[in-house]
Amino acid sequence: MSTDPTPPDAWAYETAAVQTAIPRGLGETIGFPIHAAAAFQFDTLEEAQQEFQVNDGLSYARLQNPTVRALETRISALEGGAATVAVSTGQAATLTSILSVCRAGDHVVSASSLFGGTTGMLNNILPLMGITATLVPGTPEAIAGAMQDNTRLVWAEMISNPAGDVPDIAALAGIAHSHGALLAIDNTCGGVGYLCRPLEHGADIVSQSLTKWAGGHGTVLGGSVTVGTRHDLGRNPIYTDGGEQSVLKVRGDHALAWRQRWLGAHQIGMTLAPHSAFLIAHGLETLGLRLRRESETALALAQWLRAHEKVGRVSYPGLPDHPSHANAMRQLPRGQGAVMAFEVPDPAAFLSRVRVLRIAPNLGDVRTLVVHPWTTTHGRVPEAARYAAGVTPTTIRMSVGVEDLEDLKADIEQAL
């Protein structure tokens, strides 16, 4: 097997998306093979003992699988990260991210404009583990005001769902780091590094749902957590307790990535199946092409909807009147994403009449999808939290696909 001499960090996104983790050589496959295996063999007792101590090879498929590993390598390249662990869903990625730096008695500060599932986890699940969370507007001032002595993590979404809020990553990173905490960004709507690479702006952890733009075709569930190399764990007792035997001393620069795999895959078992990894890897190969077109179409639709007499408030960060427009233009130069929210007088009537748009609770599909967040994705979230997330009873969330712009306009027009 030969190795391409061109370093991956010199490749453009579109090149890295199709070339990373595919070996060259006689008889090598041109795509990812699916390794359907539950366990892997050793030649000797000593080999098995060493692997179970360091966990950097192949032993049991809950920890590592060649297909999943290839996908993780590709995601790291696209996000500009040092290591990635792929897990079964985006929700699993969120839990892995939080538990990698938090334990009972710790605290999380999060922007309140969030995906409903994340809000539920912060408010309902983490307290069962003794971890508290404070949700505030995602401004640097509000985040700074909510920090506590036991805050270990600051959380925000890159292009929040569905309000379209875009955090100032560098500012939030500065606040987190000044308190000895880390900054985690849910980059689902950032498209696996295509629209934004949060690590380059100062984030420490990038969590995302691979179900969305990475998969891209509504056929697979998955999630991932990616880390860089610049995070400081020196003030987190999870990593420093134990002196010379502490996780930080034993694992060094790999401590955060090791704990995330140990938690998400080894201990909790939120393992991504190899066939799912295969489908996601295929989706990544066209992500840049799809998201570029979807972002262009979304901007055109947002501009058109804002001027429509039958449409109320339109929320899209590419519009100059959006509160996050300045942050979006600075951090999202390739486009401001494919998700928007708009208000219609009668959501039920509107949704009953769509013929091109599909009613489905997903994002990042090649098809344009709409949903009524008030009664679905955010339906179990307390009313005040729904409003804080940019959701009202008349809100329609739309994830723009790759269809023709004029066909989408015509369908929305007749549905209105």
PDB file of C-alpha atoms in Angstrom, residues 59-203:
ATOM      1  CA  SER A  59     -10.006  -5.657  19.947  1.00  0.00           C
ATOM      2  CA  TYR A  60     -13.760  -5.478  20.378  1.00  0.00           C
ATOM      3  CA  ALA A  61     -16.033  -3.673  17.913  1.00  0.00           C
ATOM      4  CA  ARG A  62     -17.765  -1.612  20.581  1.00  0.00           C
ATOM      5  CA  LEU A  63     -14.478   0.308  20.887  1.00  0.00           C
ATOM      6  CA  GLN A  64     -13.055   0.272  17.359  1.00  0.00           C
ATOM      7  CA  ASN A  65     -13.984  -0.943  13.900  1.00  0.00           C
ATOM      8  CA  PRO A  66     -11.971  -0.312  10.706  1.00  0.00           C
ATOM      9  CA  THR A  67     -14.948   1.216   8.863  1.00  0.00           C
ATOM     10  CA  VAL A  68     -15.822   3.478  11.781  1.00  0.00           C
ATOM     11  CA  ARG A  69     -12.150   4.385  12.250  1.00  0.00           C
ATOM     12  CA  ALA A  70     -11.865   5.456   8.614  1.00  0.00           C
ATOM     13  CA  LEU A  71     -14.925   7.672   9.048  1.00  0.00           C
ATOM     14  CA  GLU A  72     -13.433   9.189  12.202  1.00  0.00           C
ATOM     15  CA  THR A  73     -10.213   9.968  10.347  1.00  0.00           C
ATOM     16  CA  ARG A  74     -12.180  11.727   7.617  1.00  0.00           C
ATOM     17  CA  ILE A  75     -14.222  13.781  10.095  1.00  0.00           C
ATOM     18  CA  SER A  76     -11.052  14.864  11.924  1.00  0.00           C
ATOM     19  CA  ALA A  77      -9.586  16.048   8.634  1.00  0.00           C
ATOM     20  CA  LEU A  78     -12.723  17.981   7.690  1.00  0.00           C
ATOM     21  CA  GLU A  79     -13.067  19.610  11.116  1.00  0.00           C
ATOM     22  CA  GLY A  80      -9.348  20.313  11.451  1.00  0.00           C
ATOM     23  CA  GLY A  81      -9.229  18.207  14.599  1.00  0.00           C
ATOM     24  CA  ALA A  82      -6.761  15.816  16.200  1.00  0.00           C
ATOM     25  CA  ALA A  83      -9.139  12.983  17.106  1.00  0.00           C
ATOM     26  CA  THR A  84     -12.766  11.973  16.624  1.00  0.00           C
ATOM     27  CA  VAL A  85     -15.013   9.362  18.182  1.00  0.00           C
ATOM     28  CA  ALA A  86     -18.098   8.419  16.171  1.00  0.00           C
ATOM     29  CA  VAL A  87     -21.154   7.299  18.107  1.00  0.00           C
ATOM     30  CA  SER A  88     -24.672   6.110  17.408  1.00  0.00           C
ATOM     31  CA  THR A  89     -26.579   9.430  17.296  1.00  0.00           C
ATOM     32  CA  GLY A  90     -26.148  13.166  17.689  1.00  0.00           C
ATOM     33  CA  GLN A  91     -27.754  12.927  21.128  1.00  0.00           C
ATOM     34  CA  ALA A  92     -25.133  10.334  22.065  1.00  0.00           C
ATOM     35  CA  ALA A  93     -22.437  12.769  20.897  1.00  0.00           C
ATOM     36  CA  THR A  94     -23.876  15.504  23.113  1.00  0.00           C
ATOM     37  CA  LEU A  95     -23.907  13.226  26.158  1.00  0.00           C
ATOM     38  CA  THR A  96     -20.355  12.049  25.440  1.00  0.00           C
ATOM     39  CA  SER A  97     -19.137  15.632  25.098  1.00  0.00           C
ATOM     40  CA  ILE A  98     -20.659  16.757  28.378  1.00  0.00           C
ATOM     41  CA  LEU A  99     -19.683  13.742  30.470  1.00  0.00           C
ATOM     42  CA  SER A 100     -16.116  13.901  29.180  1.00  0.00           C
ATOM     43  CA  VAL A 101     -15.553  17.019  31.321  1.00  0.00           C
ATOM     44  CA  CYS A 102     -18.384  16.939  33.880  1.00  0.00           C
ATOM     45  CA  ARG A 103     -19.274  14.749  36.859  1.00  0.00           C
ATOM     46  CA  ALA A 104     -21.596  15.051  39.845  1.00  0.00           C
ATOM     47  CA  GLY A 105     -21.282  18.504  41.392  1.00  0.00           C
ATOM     48  CA  ASP A 106     -20.236  20.200  38.148  1.00  0.00           C
ATOM     49  CA  HIS A 107     -22.045  22.868  36.161  1.00  0.00           C
ATOM     50  CA  VAL A 108     -22.706  23.665  32.491  1.00  0.00           C
ATOM     51  CA  VAL A 109     -23.527  27.062  31.006  1.00  0.00           C
ATOM     52  CA  SER A 110     -25.393  26.887  27.716  1.00  0.00           C
ATOM     53  CA  ALA A 111     -26.919  29.241  25.213  1.00  0.00           C
ATOM     54  CA  SER A 112     -30.701  28.907  25.473  1.00  0.00           C
ATOM     55  CA  SER A 113     -31.279  28.859  21.711  1.00  0.00           C
ATOM     56  CA  LEU A 114     -30.973  25.098  21.305  1.00  0.00           C
ATOM     57  CA  PHE A 115     -32.273  21.952  19.675  1.00  0.00           C
ATOM     58  CA  GLY A 116     -35.095  20.631  21.867  1.00  0.00           C
ATOM     59  CA  GLY A 117     -33.305  17.363  22.585  1.00  0.00           C
ATOM     60  CA  THR A 118     -30.300  19.201  23.991  1.00  0.00           C
ATOM     61  CA  THR A 119     -32.510  21.406  26.159  1.00  0.00           C
ATOM     62  CA  GLY A 120     -34.155  18.262  27.495  1.00  0.00           C
ATOM     63  CA  MET A 121     -30.824  16.649  28.272  1.00  0.00           C
ATOM     64  CA  LEU A 122     -29.554  19.714  30.122  1.00  0.00           C
ATOM     65  CA  ASN A 123     -32.760  20.179  32.119  1.00  0.00           C
ATOM     66  CA  ASN A 124     -33.936  16.604  32.663  1.00  0.00           C
ATOM     67  CA  ILE A 125     -31.086  14.103  32.327  1.00  0.00           C
ATOM     68  CA  LEU A 126     -27.970  15.808  33.678  1.00  0.00           C
ATOM     69  CA  PRO A 127     -29.621  16.614  37.045  1.00  0.00           C
ATOM     70  CA  LEU A 128     -30.107  12.861  37.537  1.00  0.00           C
ATOM     71  CA  MET A 129     -26.324  12.623  37.446  1.00  0.00           C
ATOM     72  CA  GLY A 130     -25.784  15.543  39.809  1.00  0.00           C
ATOM     73  CA  ILE A 131     -24.788  17.957  37.044  1.00  0.00           C
ATOM     74  CA  THR A 132     -26.575  21.299  36.866  1.00  0.00           C
ATOM     75  CA  ALA A 133     -27.041  23.566  33.864  1.00  0.00           C
ATOM     76  CA  THR A 134     -27.872  27.229  33.382  1.00  0.00           C
ATOM     77  CA  LEU A 135     -29.407  28.282  30.060  1.00  0.00           C
ATOM     78  CA  VAL A 136     -29.059  31.947  29.120  1.00  0.00           C
ATOM     79  CA  PRO A 137     -29.039  34.005  25.902  1.00  0.00           C
ATOM     80  CA  GLY A 138     -25.944  33.141  23.897  1.00  0.00           C
ATOM     81  CA  THR A 139     -24.289  36.542  24.164  1.00  0.00           C
ATOM     82  CA  PRO A 140     -20.832  36.795  25.738  1.00  0.00           C
ATOM     83  CA  GLU A 141     -22.259  39.026  28.470  1.00  0.00           C
ATOM     84  CA  ALA A 142     -24.978  36.560  29.445  1.00  0.00           C
ATOM     85  CA  ILE A 143     -22.625  33.573  29.302  1.00  0.00           C
ATOM     86  CA  ALA A 144     -20.036  35.375  31.452  1.00  0.00           C
ATOM     87  CA  GLY A 145     -22.699  36.305  33.996  1.00  0.00           C
ATOM     88  CA  ALA A 146     -23.771  32.677  34.414  1.00  0.00           C
ATOM     89  CA  MET A 147     -20.321  31.204  35.054  1.00  0.00           C
ATOM     90  CA  GLN A 148     -19.723  29.588  38.445  1.00  0.00           C
ATOM     91  CA  ASP A 149     -16.687  28.224  40.265  1.00  0.00           C
ATOM     92  CA  ASN A 150     -17.754  24.682  39.327  1.00  0.00           C
ATOM     93  CA  THR A 151     -18.543  25.427  35.654  1.00  0.00           C
ATOM     94  CA  ARG A 152     -16.653  22.901  33.516  1.00  0.00           C
ATOM     95  CA  LEU A 153     -18.268  23.449  30.134  1.00  0.00           C
ATOM     96  CA  VAL A 154     -19.815  26.194  27.997  1.00  0.00           C
ATOM     97  CA  TRP A 155     -22.178  24.942  25.273  1.00  0.00           C
ATOM     98  CA  ALA A 156     -23.571  26.628  22.166  1.00  0.00           C
ATOM     99  CA  GLU A 157     -24.789  25.697  18.689  1.00  0.00           C
ATOM    100  CA  MET A 158     -23.215  26.912  15.478  1.00  0.00           C
ATOM    101  CA  ILE A 159     -26.377  28.137  13.726  1.00  0.00           C
ATOM    102  CA  SER A 160     -28.911  27.245  16.383  1.00  0.00           C
ATOM    103  CA  ASN A 161     -31.942  25.168  15.539  1.00  0.00           C
ATOM    104  CA  PRO A 162     -34.273  26.755  14.589  1.00  0.00           C
ATOM    105  CA  ALA A 163     -33.590  30.415  15.465  1.00  0.00           C
ATOM    106  CA  GLY A 164     -30.385  30.602  13.426  1.00  0.00           C
ATOM    107  CA  ASP A 165     -28.322  32.217  16.198  1.00  0.00           C
ATOM    108  CA  VAL A 166     -24.570  32.217  15.565  1.00  0.00           C
ATOM    109  CA  PRO A 167     -22.325  32.486  18.645  1.00  0.00           C
ATOM    110  CA  ASP A 168     -19.123  34.493  18.798  1.00  0.00           C
ATOM    111  CA  ILE A 169     -16.910  31.445  19.282  1.00  0.00           C
ATOM    112  CA  ALA A 170     -13.720  33.315  20.133  1.00  0.00           C
ATOM    113  CA  ALA A 171     -15.487  35.401  22.785  1.00  0.00           C
ATOM    114  CA  LEU A 172     -17.164  32.381  24.378  1.00  0.00           C
ATOM    115  CA  ALA A 173     -13.853  30.487  24.322  1.00  0.00           C
ATOM    116  CA  GLY A 174     -12.167  33.335  26.170  1.00  0.00           C
ATOM    117  CA  ILE A 175     -14.854  33.308  28.858  1.00  0.00           C
ATOM    118  CA  ALA A 176     -14.735  29.528  29.276  1.00  0.00           C
ATOM    119  CA  HIS A 177     -10.966  29.340  29.390  1.00  0.00           C
ATOM    120  CA  SER A 178     -10.659  32.180  31.917  1.00  0.00           C
ATOM    121  CA  HIS A 179     -12.717  30.033  34.303  1.00  0.00           C
ATOM    122  CA  GLY A 180     -10.817  26.816  33.602  1.00  0.00           C
ATOM    123  CA  ALA A 181     -13.709  25.438  31.566  1.00  0.00           C
ATOM    124  CA  LEU A 182     -13.886  24.195  27.968  1.00  0.00           C
ATOM    125  CA  LEU A 183     -16.067  25.401  25.112  1.00  0.00           C
ATOM    126  CA  ALA A 184     -18.125  22.854  23.169  1.00  0.00           C
ATOM    127  CA  ILE A 185     -19.870  23.785  19.927  1.00  0.00           C
ATOM    128  CA  ASP A 186     -22.632  21.703  18.366  1.00  0.00           C
ATOM    129  CA  ASN A 187     -21.592  22.082  14.728  1.00  0.00           C
ATOM    130  CA  THR A 188     -24.437  20.079  13.189  1.00  0.00           C
ATOM    131  CA  CYS A 189     -25.700  23.001  11.104  1.00  0.00           C
ATOM    132  CA  GLY A 190     -22.086  23.969  10.352  1.00  0.00           C
ATOM    133  CA  GLY A 191     -21.863  20.899   8.138  1.00  0.00           C
ATOM    134  CA  VAL A 192     -18.866  18.919   9.483  1.00  0.00           C
ATOM    135  CA  GLY A 193     -16.504  21.828   9.012  1.00  0.00           C
ATOM    136  CA  TYR A 194     -17.742  22.992   5.607  1.00  0.00           C
ATOM    137  CA  LEU A 195     -19.394  26.190   6.783  1.00  0.00           C
ATOM    138  CA  CYS A 196     -17.392  26.559   9.998  1.00  0.00           C
ATOM    139  CA  ARG A 197     -14.516  24.894  11.835  1.00  0.00           C
ATOM    140  CA  PRO A 198     -15.150  25.839  15.471  1.00  0.00           C
ATOM    141  CA  LEU A 199     -11.763  24.522  16.634  1.00  0.00           C
ATOM    142  CA  GLU A 200     -10.037  27.173  14.517  1.00  0.00           C
ATOM    143  CA  HIS A 201     -11.984  29.890  16.356  1.00  0.00           C
ATOM    144  CA  GLY A 202     -11.037  28.650  19.830  1.00  0.00           C
ATOM    145  CA  ALA A 203     -13.535  25.889  20.647  1.00  0.00           C
TER     146      ALA A 203
END
